[in-house]
XYZ file of C-alpha atoms in Angstrom:
160
model
C -6.644 16.081 20.840
C -4.911 14.053 18.150
C -6.935 13.219 15.036
C -6.993 9.701 13.582
C -4.434 10.461 10.861
C -1.968 11.926 13.368
C -2.556 9.025 15.726
C -1.851 6.505 12.944
C 1.305 8.480 12.113
C 2.401 8.018 15.741
C 1.634 4.291 15.576
C 3.664 4.008 12.368
C 6.574 5.912 13.933
C 6.619 3.488 16.866
C 6.835 0.426 14.596
C 9.245 1.998 12.060
C 12.377 0.551 13.740
C 10.782 -2.912 13.722
C 9.985 -2.565 10.019
C 13.570 -1.489 9.308
C 15.005 -4.362 11.357
C 13.075 -6.828 9.209
C 13.729 -5.055 5.890
C 10.018 -4.363 5.432
C 8.227 -1.457 3.769
C 4.941 -0.237 5.223
C 2.341 -0.065 2.457
C -0.729 0.830 4.504
C -2.138 0.894 8.027
C -5.781 0.456 8.981
C -7.535 0.947 12.322
C -11.138 -0.166 12.252
C -13.884 -1.720 14.259
C -14.892 -5.155 12.989
C -17.807 -6.559 14.921
C -17.051 -6.161 18.614
C -13.280 -5.900 18.207
C -10.890 -3.217 17.121
C -8.348 -4.306 14.510
C -4.992 -2.687 13.755
C -3.838 -3.962 10.376
C -0.454 -3.384 8.783
C 0.175 -4.172 5.119
C 3.891 -4.769 4.574
C 6.100 -5.708 1.660
C 9.756 -6.142 0.774
C 11.762 -6.750 -2.375
C 11.083 -10.304 -3.474
C 7.808 -10.424 -1.568
C 6.789 -10.977 2.009
C 6.177 -14.408 3.531
C 4.230 -15.683 6.506
C 7.394 -15.793 8.628
C 8.005 -12.098 7.903
C 4.466 -11.250 8.984
C 4.696 -13.354 12.146
C 8.047 -11.918 13.244
C 6.939 -8.338 12.605
C 3.624 -8.956 14.387
C 5.325 -10.258 17.550
C 7.816 -7.409 17.791
C 5.398 -4.668 16.710
C 2.858 -5.892 19.274
C 5.478 -5.637 22.020
C 6.533 -2.074 21.150
C 2.924 -0.959 20.710
C 1.971 -2.361 24.123
C 4.842 -0.455 25.751
C 3.998 2.769 23.857
C 0.596 3.171 25.514
C -0.836 4.638 22.302
C -3.646 2.108 21.998
C -6.194 2.068 24.799
C -8.880 -0.444 23.813
C -8.025 -4.100 23.397
C -7.391 -4.875 19.751
C -6.304 -7.559 17.328
C -3.063 -6.964 15.445
C -2.977 -8.287 11.891
C -0.074 -8.179 9.460
C -0.477 -9.012 5.791
C 1.072 -8.567 2.397
C -0.752 -5.973 0.299
C -2.019 -8.608 -2.138
C -1.446 -9.018 -5.851
C -4.451 -7.017 -6.986
C -4.622 -4.357 -4.309
C -6.371 -1.101 -5.146
C -3.966 1.824 -4.721
C -5.797 4.610 -2.895
C -3.344 6.667 -0.884
C -0.272 8.588 -1.983
C 1.935 6.273 0.070
C 0.489 3.227 -1.732
C 1.051 4.856 -5.110
C 4.652 5.781 -4.217
C 5.184 2.190 -3.046
C 3.956 0.993 -6.465
C 6.555 3.006 -8.418
C 8.406 0.544 -10.635
C 5.510 -1.913 -10.621
C 2.906 -2.620 -13.294
C -0.281 -0.635 -12.651
C -3.693 -0.523 -14.323
C -5.711 2.677 -13.943
C -9.152 3.781 -15.018
C -10.215 7.367 -15.675
C -13.597 9.037 -15.157
C -13.710 10.489 -18.650
C -11.894 9.564 -21.844
C -8.328 10.753 -22.208
C -7.176 10.622 -25.822
C -10.181 8.375 -26.486
C -9.284 5.858 -23.767
C -10.636 5.140 -20.286
C -8.028 2.564 -19.201
C -4.253 2.708 -19.068
C -1.677 0.141 -18.020
C 2.066 0.250 -17.663
C 4.957 0.564 -15.267
C 4.334 3.390 -12.795
C 7.361 5.679 -13.030
C 6.249 8.840 -11.234
C 3.606 10.033 -8.777
C 2.894 13.704 -8.148
C 0.020 15.641 -6.645
C -1.294 16.272 -10.158
C -0.490 13.153 -12.200
C 0.495 9.515 -12.428
C 3.112 8.791 -15.072
C 3.008 5.345 -16.666
C 5.514 3.851 -19.067
C 3.124 2.034 -21.407
C 5.907 0.744 -23.646
C 9.638 1.136 -23.330
C 10.325 4.822 -23.879
C 6.637 5.793 -24.166
C 5.281 7.637 -21.159
C 1.681 8.582 -20.478
C 0.770 11.284 -17.962
C -2.636 10.604 -16.400
C -4.077 13.555 -14.441
C -4.902 12.553 -10.837
C -8.224 14.407 -10.988
C -9.370 11.964 -13.702
C -8.241 8.731 -12.017
C -11.218 6.775 -10.685
C -9.231 3.687 -9.650
C -5.683 2.368 -9.821
C -4.548 -1.112 -8.919
C -1.535 -3.326 -9.286
C -1.692 -5.218 -12.539
C -1.660 -8.954 -12.019
C 1.224 -10.732 -13.701
C 0.318 -12.949 -16.631
C 0.387 -16.595 -15.624
C 0.121 -19.483 -17.992
C 1.959 -21.618 -20.432
C 3.748 -20.415 -23.492
C 3.935 -22.667 -26.520
């Protein structure tokens, strides 16, 4: 019997060539029951951002290869989306995907008198997240203390 994580790994392996053909990175995969329907949801991204056409093209081709694979027995809805500007980063894969991006993280207990840190994520390990808070200044935040991490929204507005 294959557990859910292994099964999702198989699903992801089946769609990997489709992702590569479209220049997309897989950020996350969800399989969940929503009301009466099962939903398979892929969150994808690419350098420069993902558009609706990217999602539609991937959805069509991924649906075809998944149908042929026989891995999914119940009827389901396939959804493809960008990860969103303010997505919470929960899994290791999501954190690795965020390397090079601006991240805001909160810790369960003060670290050097602070409970929030923001900066460019430069490294992810099993024990720590490393943020570059300012150019040349790195902060190591122990994973065991991190309560939440999310992409930091870019500042929008006018400059005078």
